[in-house]
Structures are given as structure tokens and as C-alpha cells.
């Protein structure tokens, strides 16, 4: 089943409006959510709309939040998300970081009391046309075991960095700090396939190939997969994301981070408020003239894109290239949805009396 | 052969003074270099002293540099290292980042025209007693092949993040963005052992276990090891380090980065000046009161250090724990040097007429 971007966008916006988001918020949140579908990160897109609605129904999301700055310096701030959709608090925090970057060279904004913010890359790409480098990260529900741990203490905690260029398409890194994102496991589960060793461990901490291992009490593994292949580095990066997003902001960190699924309740001994994010913006010309930087960045990008490839590969890719290609395709040919996702959307359509198909 | 810290420190300082470093510079550079030996990162410590001296003899290092700020905003700057030892320009740039953090909440300093800066963790730990989060990274000689590339286009490009705590020992991440640092391969080479698959590829891009593979025209692999295990993420992180350190500062980036070994000449078509680094400092109380943060950080650290372990492991470690343990041991019991390293130091002693053993 393939749907046009415009159709999914309007539907998403209508649902968000129906649960009480003001028009501008619904508009922006739909843009953030749908950017995941366009870029091929299907796990973070419209497939999650019903999850957000369920959190709203549980009283865990405030559709019309009053975002406030609890503390700030010229280049830093903490924003209280007032239980917002991260799809709404995220872009607002990024705008604050960009404003500070325009004023004093860089801006860094930690957000507490928020919820999942869609794909990190949406937020960082907001920096590109302001000639800024954008940085975004977020903590998430604990599904990942640190190296040597049986327990799940971290989320898949993504990091995104977007860097402007001149004539070449820009550099947009957007990565989970795990070997594989949870969405990739879900694909294997649906196809009844095994996962490579290094993605998952069982509840005793043994490496396994069972793609359902996380659901059965196991854990996702940090980038690296095992100690010999540097999993302590992936764990370290995921930990930095957790600390900057949540300890610095006053959100729940580590195993206290609230679950995304509404059928699991948050812990009853929270150490902060909601989920946390962290955003950064640095003005290129706070370092060197932007045109000079972009000329060199184009040179960098061309050198990497034109590198000699190993046998069987056509091209060395730069972070963001596959997603850009996917977006071009899906804007033209539409966004395919799996049947269960389309069914979820239909159930939302029925409940809120909004036309879907 | 085991040497006391004080002896190696005084010797290192004397050699650096002999090649023309002013007293304060020699003192600080020796501290940076020896901090690697203390923390067990032997590849980056006094073993490299002869390498720095050879670069000086080739005219590639200026022992008495005039460091200058080529451009700045309240929270950002570019520093021209004037061909300094990174051991000297690094701490100076970190001090500038910390000063800006005190003034406007955060400081971000990119350095060009520099050389290797020792371990990244030395620089970030400078932030701890100022209640700041410290960040440091550097590009390095190209030894690493991006995912799908036969060519070596990146260095092992480390990232360090140091985060203050209260009563618990702090969080100090210091990691190469490769599966394994080059120093680990050198250990295998000396013992005539194989490397695990995922560390190295041969000159055609095939995964190999030959620990000498990089010397024979192959490449180190990004964290992740192969595409299925997320090597595109390690490559993406190494690329971010390269761009922030070198494209943003005006240093040589990617395959143009100058080699550390003096017997290889830099490329004859440089795209910038020397190597590049990138430093950051964020004041904790630019976000929330420092004591409040430290209380939560202690809680974070205790929760992770006390997590249930997988069978066969005593403890879940926090980044920086093994290095701290090593430092405690080596301060007390001395620093062991391999025979070839001691021989190199003796040859420096002979050449510069300084007592060594």
C-alpha cells in the first residue's frame, strides 16, 4: 500500500489537531514525523502516530504545551518541555540553539520533560540553511545493555550531526549508538529471520541470533557488539547521549527513562521529568568564512564519494546519502506502508472520524 | 624495565627543553605525554617522544610556537598552532574554551597548524575541576578506510568527553573511532598473533586477521567493523571528528592529513595547515546548579557500576575506570617500558647528552 506524502501529512496533522495540538504545532509535528517516512526510517515515522496518541490518552503527552526556558546563559539553556511531543519541543529547542549561535557563535539547549522527538536528523538539518552545524541527540526507553551488563540501562540513544556544504549535497549523520536500530530487528522479526551475532544478547548476557531476543528479556547491544570489537565505545557514546540529554537537563536518565509504549507505566521513582534531548548549533563563520568552509567541505565530500571502492560496491557513501536518495524516490513515488501500520491509521481515522482511505 | 613517573617526566622535559621548548611548554608537554603512560595508553606516551623529536629535526614541529587566535566570537575561536606540538597547543586551546565557557556558558575552539596532541582524555579532564564538561577530538594520519572504500581516508580520530561528578570518580570517555586503536594491533604484531575479523582489511578491502595488514597496504576499520555491524556509524563519527578538527579550522583533512612518522613526507598538495583539533567546554551551571547535577551524576555512576553483570565479569565499568585503576597502579609501582622504547629513549639521551639510565 503506497500513499502520497501529502495525504499522510494531512492525515497526521488532522489526528494531532484532533487530540488538541494547536495548528502550528500539529503542522510542525507532522513535518517531523513524516520526514522519517520520506527518508526511509519507517520505524520512526507515521507508524508511531498511534503510539503518540496512546501516550496522549494515558495523560503522558500534553498536546498544547507551554514550553519555557528554566535557565540560560548567552550560549546555553535548559527548556522545560511541559510533557510536549518531542516533535514539538525539539524544533523549538533547535530554534533557540540557532538563535544563540547567531548571537554568540554557538548555542546548546538541553530539554527535559519531553517525549520522543522523531528522527534526530530532522532537527539537525534545520541548521543547514543558516550556515550552521547542527547537533541533536536524545535518550530513549532502556533497551540496551552496557558492555558486561545483563541489565538494560540505555536507550538506542541516537546522535545526529548535519554539516553545510556548497554545491555538493550536505553531510547528515543520524545514527543509533547501537549496532542496529530496533527498527531493523522488527524487519527481521516480520520476515522470521535471524539477526547477526553482535546485535542482541539474551537475558543472561549471551550473544544470540534470535531477532525476538529483546522482547524475551534480552537486550540490544552497543555499537561494536562485543568487547573485542569495541562495544565499550558504543556504550560510552550512548552514555554521553544519556547524560547530556537527561542528567544535564533534569530528565529521567538511564533505566529510569520512560517507556515509549503506553502499556508500560513509567517507573514510580523517577529521577527527573520525562525524556531528555540535547541540541547544538555552531555558526560556521564563528570559525572561518562560510564560503571558504563550504569550498573545502565540497572538496571533502567529493573526495570521499569518489574513493576507490571494494569489489562489489558501486560507491563510497557519505552519511545522509542513502536517506536523500530515498526521499527523492518517496516524494515522487509515494510512501509504502506495511499493512499493520495502515490498519493502525485506519483505526485512528475511525476513532477521530477523519477520512483516511 | 620499570621506570618511575618522575624519572620519565624529568627526562621527557629535558629532551623537549633540549630541542628548544621553553620551560613552561616542556613542562606541560611532558605532563600530557606521560599521562598516556600513566593511564595505560602506552602507544601515545613516552614511546612517541622520539617521533616528535624526529618531526622537529625535519622542521615540521616548531618547539617555541606563537599561538594566535585567527578569529573568534564570544563562544567560538580558531587557533593557529604555528606548527606547535599538539601537546602544547592542545592545553592552550582547551584553556581558551574553558575561559569562554566561564564567560558565556560554553566555548568551542578549533585548532589548525598543529601536530599530534597525545591522549584526548588529558585535555578533557582539564575541564573537571572547573565544573565543566570537556570535549576533545583530533584528526590524524590516514589509516582508516570508510565503509566500502579500499582507500585510507581517515585517521583513528579519537573523541573524548569528560563529565564531572560529586563523590564518585568521574566519567572520562576517550576512544578511537575505529574498532581497535593502532596500538592494540602493535601489541599483536609483537606477539605474532592474529587480529579478530573486523579490525583490519587488506589492500583490496577484504577482511583479514593479519595484524600487519595495515603496514602491507591495508587499512584499519571504523568502529562496527563491517556494514552489517554498523561500520558506517564508526566511519560517520570519524568523519565528524575530521571535519570539526580540520575543515572547520583550516587544517589538512581526510587523506591530506600529514603522517606522524617523519620518514613519510606530507602531501605536496596540502588543503590546509598541519593537523587539526577541536575542543569544547560547557559549564554545568549553564544548564542546572552544579551540585544538583553532581548528585544525579553520582546516582548515574553508581547505578551503572553496580549493574548485574554477565557471567564471568566482575563489574560493569564506566568509561575511564580502567585507566584510573591503571594510573593508581603506575604512580605507585612505576611505568613498564618495552625494550625498544627504552632503547629509543637511550638514543635520545646519547644524542642530547642527558642522563637516562
XYZ file of C-alpha atoms in Angstrom:
714
model
C 0.000 0.000 0.000
C 1.506 3.270 -1.142
C 0.363 6.692 -0.006
C 1.403 10.135 -1.137
C 3.383 12.298 1.234
C 0.678 14.949 1.120
C -2.053 12.520 2.067
C -0.119 11.104 5.046
C 0.904 14.591 6.093
C -2.652 15.945 6.097
C -3.954 12.875 7.907
C -1.234 13.090 10.578
C -1.875 16.775 11.057
C -5.616 16.158 11.398
C -5.114 13.494 14.056
C -2.747 15.706 16.018
C -5.234 18.556 15.764
C -7.987 16.224 16.958
C -6.085 15.367 20.140
C -5.636 19.063 20.877
C -2.446 20.267 19.209
C -2.740 23.865 18.025
C -2.470 24.313 14.265
C 1.191 25.380 14.122
C 2.256 22.569 16.457
C 0.325 19.937 14.520
C 1.829 21.236 11.288
C 5.389 21.064 12.576
C 4.959 17.741 14.374
C 3.554 16.189 11.195
C 6.575 17.500 9.250
C 8.989 15.941 11.747
C 7.150 12.612 11.845
C 6.760 12.322 8.070
C 10.394 13.245 7.446
C 11.219 9.793 8.842
C 8.968 8.074 6.288
C 10.427 10.154 3.468
C 13.969 9.263 4.487
C 13.237 5.550 4.846
C 13.421 5.363 8.643
C 9.982 3.759 8.730
C 10.189 2.804 12.410
C 10.205 6.489 13.439
C 7.527 7.821 11.114
C 3.776 7.594 10.772
C 3.967 4.049 12.152
C 4.438 5.728 15.541
C 1.432 8.043 15.286
C -0.810 5.620 17.164
C 1.848 5.297 19.868
C 1.895 9.039 20.429
C -1.911 9.098 20.546
C -1.934 6.320 23.151
C 0.540 8.274 25.283
C -1.803 11.264 24.984
C -4.729 9.075 26.049
C -2.718 7.973 29.085
C -2.157 11.603 30.013
C 1.566 11.358 29.352
C 1.630 13.830 26.469
C 0.422 17.404 26.662
C -0.768 18.344 23.157
C -0.704 22.081 23.861
C 2.398 22.609 25.993
C 3.789 25.845 27.342
C 7.485 25.480 26.578
C 9.642 27.503 28.943
C 13.312 28.257 29.476
C 14.194 27.313 33.039
C 17.737 28.668 32.912
C 20.050 30.167 30.330
C 23.382 31.812 29.622
C 24.260 33.523 26.326
C 25.214 30.160 24.748
C 23.323 27.559 26.839
C 19.805 26.861 28.075
C 17.511 24.277 29.585
C 13.995 24.070 28.186
C 11.095 22.527 30.096
C 9.029 20.670 27.511
C 5.873 20.633 29.674
C 5.269 16.999 28.620
C 5.209 18.025 24.943
C 5.554 15.771 21.973
C 9.287 15.843 21.232
C 8.099 16.535 17.702
C 7.076 19.975 19.010
C 9.662 20.715 21.724
C 12.550 19.508 19.534
C 12.288 22.064 16.721
C 11.611 24.829 19.265
C 14.756 23.940 21.207
C 16.739 23.787 17.972
C 15.493 27.260 17.037
C 16.710 28.524 20.412
C 20.130 26.922 19.833
C 20.292 28.541 16.375
C 19.311 31.942 17.792
C 22.093 31.709 20.351
C 24.517 30.664 17.622
C 23.604 33.784 15.648
C 24.181 35.897 18.758
C 27.349 34.423 20.316
C 28.690 31.831 17.843
C 27.109 28.693 19.292
C 24.009 27.581 21.171
C 23.389 24.459 23.308
C 19.964 23.563 24.600
C 19.081 20.625 26.847
C 15.391 19.704 27.087
C 13.645 17.930 29.961
C 10.043 16.826 30.420
C 9.687 15.816 26.795
C 8.800 12.743 24.748
C 10.253 11.030 21.667
C 11.306 13.561 19.037
C 11.173 11.568 15.789
C 14.384 11.343 13.780
C 17.323 13.310 15.122
C 18.283 14.261 11.573
C 15.198 16.444 11.122
C 16.381 18.740 13.871
C 19.997 18.977 12.758
C 19.053 19.714 9.157
C 17.270 22.856 10.418
C 20.773 24.284 10.879
C 21.896 23.838 7.284
C 20.326 26.853 5.605
C 21.526 29.090 8.430
C 25.124 28.066 7.646
C 25.334 26.331 10.996
C 26.467 22.872 12.023
C 23.534 21.183 13.763
C 23.812 18.573 16.522
C 20.966 16.613 18.125
C 20.648 13.659 20.447
C 18.039 12.132 22.715
C 17.759 9.461 25.326
C 15.096 6.782 24.983
C 13.469 3.787 26.658
C 16.086 1.428 28.157
C 16.647 -1.488 25.752
C 20.445 -1.566 25.566
C 22.872 -3.389 27.870
C 26.230 -1.726 28.556
C 29.296 -3.920 27.972
C 29.411 -6.688 30.641
C 25.870 -5.814 31.849
C 22.883 -8.141 31.904
C 20.611 -5.198 32.559
C 19.161 -2.788 30.027
C 20.287 0.647 31.129
C 20.348 2.786 28.000
C 18.177 3.583 25.005
C 19.298 3.354 21.403
C 20.285 6.996 22.044
C 20.866 8.476 18.583
C 23.341 11.170 17.566
C 22.883 13.373 14.525
C 25.310 15.903 13.064
C 24.429 17.930 9.957
C 27.145 19.945 8.217
C 26.547 22.514 5.463
C 28.222 22.266 2.070
C 28.326 24.341 -1.100
C 27.449 22.579 -4.368
C 27.591 19.013 -3.047
C 24.700 17.525 -1.047
C 25.444 18.036 2.670
C 26.771 15.630 5.306
C 23.949 14.355 7.554
C 24.904 11.700 10.091
C 21.949 10.226 12.004
C 22.804 7.053 13.881
C 21.678 4.983 16.819
C 24.584 4.227 19.175
C 23.709 0.522 18.949
C 24.937 -1.988 16.369
C 21.494 -1.947 14.800
C 18.426 0.162 15.433
C 15.365 -1.565 16.864
C 13.553 -0.969 13.568
C 15.995 -3.301 11.806
C 15.206 -6.067 14.290
C 11.498 -5.568 13.658
C 12.088 -6.176 9.958
C 13.829 -9.476 10.750
C 11.015 -10.453 13.136
C 8.376 -9.900 10.471
C 10.371 -11.999 7.990
C 11.160 -14.647 10.600
C 14.904 -14.238 10.042
C 17.849 -14.416 12.417
C 19.900 -11.442 13.495
C 23.689 -11.379 13.072
C 25.705 -12.052 16.220
C 26.545 -8.690 17.776
C 23.069 -7.177 17.640
C 21.322 -8.828 20.599
C 22.066 -10.697 23.828
C 19.701 -12.889 25.853
C 18.606 -12.235 29.421
C 21.789 -13.809 30.766
C 24.001 -11.722 28.522
C 24.866 -14.399 25.957
C 25.160 -13.275 22.336
C 22.222 -14.661 20.344
C 20.774 -14.559 16.839
C 17.131 -14.584 17.966
C 15.558 -11.461 16.471
C 12.905 -11.618 19.216
C 15.554 -11.687 21.939
C 14.902 -8.188 23.212
C 11.184 -8.906 23.644
C 12.123 -12.052 25.542
C 14.096 -10.201 28.195
C 17.375 -9.748 26.378
C 18.936 -6.503 25.219
C 20.195 -4.634 22.200
C 23.976 -4.287 22.088
C 26.006 -1.099 21.818
C 27.812 -0.297 18.552
C 30.779 -2.658 18.427
C 28.680 -5.642 19.532
C 31.209 -7.171 21.932
C 34.218 -6.037 23.927
C 36.713 -7.322 21.365
C 35.036 -5.237 18.669
C 34.734 -2.094 20.778
C 31.254 -2.336 22.337
C 32.588 -0.290 25.254
C 32.883 2.576 22.769
C 29.281 2.301 21.584
C 28.248 2.063 25.228
C 30.339 5.135 26.056
C 28.716 7.134 23.261
C 25.217 6.061 24.304
C 26.102 7.082 27.861
C 27.247 10.548 26.727
C 23.924 10.977 24.919
C 22.035 9.925 28.059
C 23.974 12.289 30.318
C 23.833 15.354 28.042
C 20.155 14.784 27.252
C 18.874 13.859 30.676
C 21.299 14.409 33.582
C 22.188 17.872 32.288
C 18.568 18.845 31.617
C 16.806 17.280 34.599
C 15.009 14.493 32.713
C 14.937 10.783 33.577
C 18.186 9.054 32.686
C 19.409 5.505 32.206
C 16.962 2.829 33.342
C 14.579 5.492 34.669
C 13.816 6.783 31.142
C 10.081 6.346 30.470
C 8.997 3.634 28.011
C 7.568 4.726 24.661
C 4.828 2.125 24.722
C 1.764 3.296 26.620
C 1.020 -0.161 28.058
C 4.160 0.080 30.204
C 3.993 2.614 33.000
C 6.914 4.893 33.800
C 8.920 3.913 36.890
C 7.376 5.026 40.179
C 10.655 6.512 41.446
C 11.509 8.994 38.684
C 14.821 10.858 38.912
C 13.664 13.687 36.669
C 10.903 14.735 34.295
C 10.066 12.857 31.086
C 12.651 12.168 28.399
C 15.562 14.459 27.591
C 17.131 15.823 24.411
C 20.223 17.852 23.654
C 20.655 20.242 20.736
C 23.594 22.241 19.459
C 24.263 24.767 16.741
C 27.592 26.290 15.753
C 27.848 29.109 13.229
C 30.374 28.201 10.544
C 31.594 31.791 10.370
C 32.294 31.682 14.095
C 35.356 29.749 12.897
C 36.155 30.709 9.300
C 34.322 32.439 6.453
C 31.351 30.284 5.448
C 32.172 30.302 1.724
C 35.736 29.162 2.405
C 34.442 26.361 4.628
C 31.912 25.253 2.020
C 34.533 25.117 -0.719
C 36.638 22.789 1.420
C 33.578 20.826 2.515
C 32.694 20.238 -1.144
C 36.253 19.037 -1.713
C 35.944 16.693 1.291
C 32.603 15.327 0.078
C 33.821 14.766 -3.490
C 36.993 13.039 -2.314
C 35.020 10.597 -0.155
C 32.205 10.000 -2.661
C 34.768 9.268 -5.377
C 37.023 6.966 -3.346
C 38.054 3.612 -4.830
C 35.538 1.018 -3.732
C 35.956 -2.545 -2.557
C 34.829 -5.209 -5.034
C 31.069 -5.425 -5.336
C 30.280 -1.894 -4.193
C 29.493 0.964 -6.567
C 30.229 3.899 -4.374
C 31.550 5.077 -1.050
C 28.618 6.823 0.582
C 28.670 9.908 2.763
C 26.336 9.919 5.804
C 22.923 11.099 4.594
C 23.313 9.894 1.004
C 21.019 6.835 1.241
C 18.316 8.818 3.049
C 18.470 11.634 0.474
C 18.072 9.118 -2.338
C 15.120 7.522 -0.538
C 13.478 10.911 -0.016
C 13.763 11.737 -3.706
C 12.114 8.423 -4.556
C 9.326 8.633 -2.000
C 8.395 12.210 -2.776
C 7.910 11.115 -6.379
C 6.513 7.605 -5.961
C 4.847 7.739 -2.573
C 5.456 6.139 0.800
C 4.787 2.407 1.189
C 3.143 1.372 4.456
C 3.004 -2.108 5.904
C -0.475 -3.466 6.351
C -0.459 -3.310 10.192
C 0.579 0.343 10.007
C -2.204 1.167 7.562
C -4.618 -0.685 9.861
C -3.478 1.396 12.857
C -4.017 4.571 10.870
C -7.478 3.386 9.822
C -8.346 2.750 13.476
C -7.264 6.298 14.327
C -9.349 7.552 11.402
C -12.412 5.712 12.728
C -11.911 6.872 16.303
C -11.417 10.538 15.440
C -13.806 10.497 12.450
C -11.214 11.651 9.967
C -11.099 10.295 6.408
C -8.092 8.075 5.721
C -8.673 5.742 2.793
C 62.103 -2.443 32.662
C 60.131 -0.240 35.009
C 60.699 3.487 35.473
C 59.194 5.903 37.945
C 56.832 8.556 36.670
C 59.110 11.284 37.994
C 62.137 9.946 36.173
C 60.337 9.670 32.832
C 58.758 13.064 33.336
C 62.077 14.792 34.036
C 63.743 13.034 31.126
C 60.947 13.956 28.720
C 61.002 17.544 29.893
C 64.795 17.705 29.437
C 64.612 16.380 25.878
C 61.860 18.845 24.975
C 63.903 21.652 26.506
C 66.931 20.471 24.538
C 65.074 20.794 21.223
C 64.052 24.338 22.122
C 60.777 24.210 24.043
C 60.543 26.972 26.657
C 60.339 25.711 30.227
C 56.579 26.057 30.690
C 55.867 24.397 27.350
C 58.244 21.500 28.042
C 56.661 21.054 31.455
C 53.125 20.909 30.102
C 54.001 18.794 27.074
C 55.727 16.259 29.329
C 52.608 16.139 31.530
C 50.388 15.443 28.537
C 52.705 12.811 27.087
C 53.266 10.993 30.380
C 49.555 10.997 31.222
C 49.209 8.403 28.454
C 51.775 6.110 30.095
C 50.108 6.539 33.481
C 46.713 5.655 32.056
C 47.992 2.619 30.174
C 47.715 4.027 26.663
C 51.341 3.160 26.016
C 51.161 3.842 22.284
C 50.567 7.551 22.925
C 53.078 8.161 25.687
C 56.831 8.392 26.018
C 57.119 5.793 23.263
C 56.288 8.635 20.901
C 58.899 11.057 22.207
C 61.438 10.041 19.565
C 58.771 10.508 16.896
C 58.139 14.088 17.990
C 61.899 14.758 18.035
C 62.241 13.397 14.507
C 59.447 15.684 13.328
C 61.317 18.568 14.958
C 64.504 17.511 13.161
C 62.580 17.514 9.871
C 61.446 21.066 10.583
C 57.826 20.000 10.928
C 57.495 20.978 14.594
C 58.145 24.440 15.996
C 59.264 23.961 19.608
C 58.617 27.580 20.553
C 55.399 28.487 18.751
C 53.494 31.740 18.851
C 49.924 30.532 19.260
C 47.412 33.021 17.907
C 43.662 33.358 17.620
C 42.815 33.903 13.967
C 39.114 34.511 14.541
C 36.676 34.401 17.427
C 33.168 35.082 18.662
C 32.155 35.057 22.342
C 31.767 31.237 22.301
C 33.960 30.095 19.370
C 37.501 30.537 18.070
C 40.101 29.223 15.678
C 43.648 28.977 16.972
C 46.704 28.862 14.690
C 49.124 26.395 16.304
C 52.168 27.786 14.455
C 53.343 24.176 13.877
C 53.370 23.521 17.642
C 53.460 20.201 19.353
C 49.786 19.385 19.913
C 50.973 18.670 23.441
C 51.421 22.443 23.765
C 48.665 23.878 21.545
C 46.080 21.429 22.912
C 46.040 22.548 26.550
C 46.210 26.202 25.464
C 43.166 25.774 23.218
C 41.335 23.938 26.000
C 42.070 26.839 28.367
C 40.565 29.211 25.820
C 37.450 27.012 25.544
C 37.154 26.968 29.344
C 37.560 30.743 29.543
C 34.759 31.210 27.038
C 32.622 28.739 28.990
C 33.104 30.837 32.126
C 32.114 33.954 30.187
C 29.165 32.813 28.058
C 28.324 29.251 29.132
C 30.308 27.313 26.545
C 33.473 27.600 24.467
C 34.469 25.819 21.243
C 37.963 26.095 19.787
C 39.205 24.569 16.551
C 42.985 24.415 16.068
C 44.891 24.316 12.781
C 48.588 24.079 12.001
C 49.216 21.672 14.866
C 50.620 18.186 15.436
C 49.556 15.130 17.442
C 48.211 16.111 20.851
C 48.762 12.952 22.941
C 45.698 11.425 24.538
C 42.447 13.308 24.082
C 41.471 12.492 27.668
C 44.203 14.713 29.111
C 42.595 17.754 27.554
C 39.024 16.945 28.533
C 39.969 16.208 32.140
C 41.210 19.809 32.413
C 37.516 20.756 32.489
C 36.592 18.650 35.506
C 37.723 20.850 38.363
C 36.120 23.864 36.719
C 32.748 22.075 36.861
C 32.690 21.926 33.094
C 32.070 19.122 30.646
C 35.161 18.806 28.442
C 35.190 17.606 24.835
C 38.240 16.983 22.652
C 38.928 15.390 19.301
C 41.660 15.395 16.683
C 42.240 14.168 13.202
C 45.287 12.042 12.460
C 47.288 10.339 9.720
C 45.027 8.471 7.269
C 44.993 4.762 8.176
C 41.258 4.040 8.177
C 39.063 3.012 5.241
C 35.465 4.283 5.215
C 32.791 1.618 4.699
C 33.012 0.267 1.101
C 36.326 2.103 0.497
C 39.626 0.496 -0.453
C 41.395 3.762 0.291
C 42.554 5.035 3.676
C 40.902 8.403 4.087
C 40.612 8.974 7.847
C 42.739 8.737 10.969
C 41.786 6.814 14.080
C 40.238 10.182 15.041
C 39.561 9.940 18.773
C 36.741 11.526 20.748
C 36.970 12.274 24.447
C 34.231 13.534 26.773
C 34.908 14.153 30.476
C 31.974 14.782 32.812
C 32.267 15.991 36.428
C 30.767 14.066 39.331
C 30.462 14.548 43.090
C 31.711 11.703 45.288
C 32.049 9.069 42.582
C 35.054 9.033 40.235
C 34.125 10.961 37.068
C 33.092 9.745 33.607
C 36.002 10.006 31.124
C 35.375 8.578 27.664
C 38.444 8.522 25.415
C 38.024 6.378 22.334
C 39.331 5.953 18.828
C 36.511 5.838 16.284
C 37.949 2.579 14.932
C 37.205 -0.960 16.150
C 40.651 -1.063 17.720
C 43.340 1.550 18.137
C 46.578 1.090 16.203
C 48.398 0.486 19.495
C 46.397 -2.717 20.016
C 47.495 -4.003 16.618
C 51.108 -3.251 17.520
C 50.768 -5.464 20.591
C 49.515 -8.337 18.409
C 52.353 -7.753 15.938
C 54.958 -8.012 18.667
C 53.404 -11.232 19.941
C 52.932 -12.595 16.419
C 49.203 -13.054 16.976
C 46.234 -12.647 14.653
C 43.710 -9.848 14.879
C 39.975 -10.544 15.154
C 37.980 -10.113 11.958
C 36.593 -6.565 11.964
C 39.799 -4.755 12.849
C 41.669 -4.705 9.520
C 41.112 -5.081 5.792
C 43.705 -5.832 3.106
C 44.573 -3.563 0.209
C 41.630 -4.883 -1.814
C 39.205 -4.304 1.032
C 38.847 -7.922 2.179
C 38.502 -8.508 5.925
C 41.697 -10.149 7.236
C 43.224 -11.327 10.501
C 46.775 -10.310 9.598
C 47.916 -7.928 12.329
C 50.466 -6.495 9.875
C 47.752 -5.803 7.308
C 47.837 -2.037 7.650
C 51.599 -1.915 7.080
C 51.086 -4.068 3.994
C 48.760 -1.591 2.324
C 45.513 -2.439 4.062
C 43.519 -0.290 6.433
C 42.089 -0.105 9.922
C 38.310 -0.417 10.030
C 35.823 2.007 11.570
C 34.042 1.046 14.809
C 31.462 -1.554 13.803
C 33.933 -3.444 11.603
C 31.596 -4.161 8.684
C 28.381 -2.755 7.263
C 26.211 -5.382 8.954
C 27.634 -4.390 12.344
C 27.381 -0.651 11.788
C 30.809 0.314 10.400
C 29.073 3.185 8.587
C 28.447 4.636 12.057
C 32.090 4.432 13.127
C 33.017 5.942 9.762
C 30.445 8.708 10.271
C 31.848 9.549 13.702
C 35.430 9.565 12.415
C 34.280 11.854 9.615
C 32.660 14.287 12.070
C 35.946 14.412 14.000
C 37.863 15.097 10.781
C 35.512 17.869 9.674
C 35.266 19.661 13.049
C 39.014 19.360 13.653
C 40.304 20.193 10.200
C 37.718 21.555 7.742
C 36.369 23.964 10.357
C 39.823 25.087 11.498
C 41.709 25.240 8.195
C 43.956 22.216 8.773
C 44.562 19.298 6.416
C 41.648 16.895 6.368
C 40.988 13.327 5.248
C 43.770 11.792 3.146
C 45.675 15.095 3.173
C 46.368 14.864 6.937
C 50.141 14.755 7.492
C 51.713 11.450 8.589
C 53.062 11.214 12.134
C 56.150 9.325 11.062
C 58.943 11.642 9.973
C 60.161 9.309 7.211
C 56.948 9.951 5.264
C 56.633 13.431 3.824
C 53.373 15.365 3.970
C 51.444 15.511 0.696
C 52.683 18.134 -1.758
C 49.168 19.500 -2.378
C 48.030 20.394 1.150
C 44.478 21.652 1.623
C 45.269 23.397 4.906
C 47.922 23.739 7.589
C 49.135 20.826 9.728
C 46.785 18.666 11.751
C 43.588 19.923 13.371
C 41.942 19.544 16.755
C 38.597 20.553 18.207
C 37.917 21.376 21.850
C 34.749 22.167 23.745
C 33.809 23.160 27.272
C 30.306 23.588 28.703
C 29.715 24.981 32.157
C 27.450 22.638 34.121
C 25.711 25.575 35.772
C 24.915 26.966 32.345
C 22.218 24.277 32.492
C 21.400 23.468 36.118
C 23.044 24.068 39.520
C 26.346 22.176 39.595
C 25.654 20.474 42.928
C 22.286 19.206 41.703
C 23.913 17.857 38.556
C 26.667 16.145 40.527
C 24.189 14.450 42.843
C 22.400 12.983 39.841
C 25.668 12.154 38.131
C 26.767 10.205 41.205
C 23.451 8.342 41.093
C 24.017 7.592 37.387
C 27.556 6.360 38.014
C 26.565 4.149 40.946
C 23.657 2.628 39.033
C 25.889 1.679 36.112
C 28.842 0.495 38.229
C 26.510 -1.701 40.268
C 24.574 -3.219 37.380
C 24.119 -7.020 37.251
C 26.961 -8.471 35.224
C 27.048 -11.212 32.631
C 28.656 -14.472 33.763
C 32.405 -14.203 34.084
C 32.604 -10.449 34.602
C 33.024 -8.799 37.991
C 31.776 -5.352 37.248
C 30.178 -3.101 34.698
C 32.750 -0.409 34.054
C 32.164 3.267 33.394
C 34.359 4.929 30.743
C 37.595 5.984 32.436
C 37.518 3.324 35.168
C 40.229 1.028 33.723
C 42.533 3.977 33.018
C 42.055 5.361 36.544
C 42.916 1.981 38.029
C 45.999 1.778 35.828
C 47.112 5.253 36.874
C 46.825 4.367 40.537
C 48.988 1.302 39.944
C 51.620 3.006 37.817
C 52.032 6.004 40.089
C 52.795 3.552 42.855
C 54.681 0.824 41.042
C 56.191 2.639 38.092
C 55.714 2.565 34.336
C 56.934 -0.501 32.427
C 58.589 0.216 29.075
C 59.207 -2.238 26.285
C 62.831 -2.742 25.424
C 62.674 -0.972 22.013
C 61.102 2.062 23.706
C 63.816 2.179 26.374
C 66.393 1.865 23.578
C 64.853 4.830 21.724
C 64.985 6.903 24.900
C 68.617 5.923 25.456
C 69.445 7.045 21.911
C 67.806 10.397 22.618
C 69.785 10.587 25.869
C 73.017 9.980 23.982
C 72.233 12.455 21.245
C 71.221 15.278 23.585
C 73.691 14.349 26.353
C 71.031 13.903 29.005
C 71.236 11.159 31.619
C 68.637 8.437 31.168
C 69.664 5.177 32.845
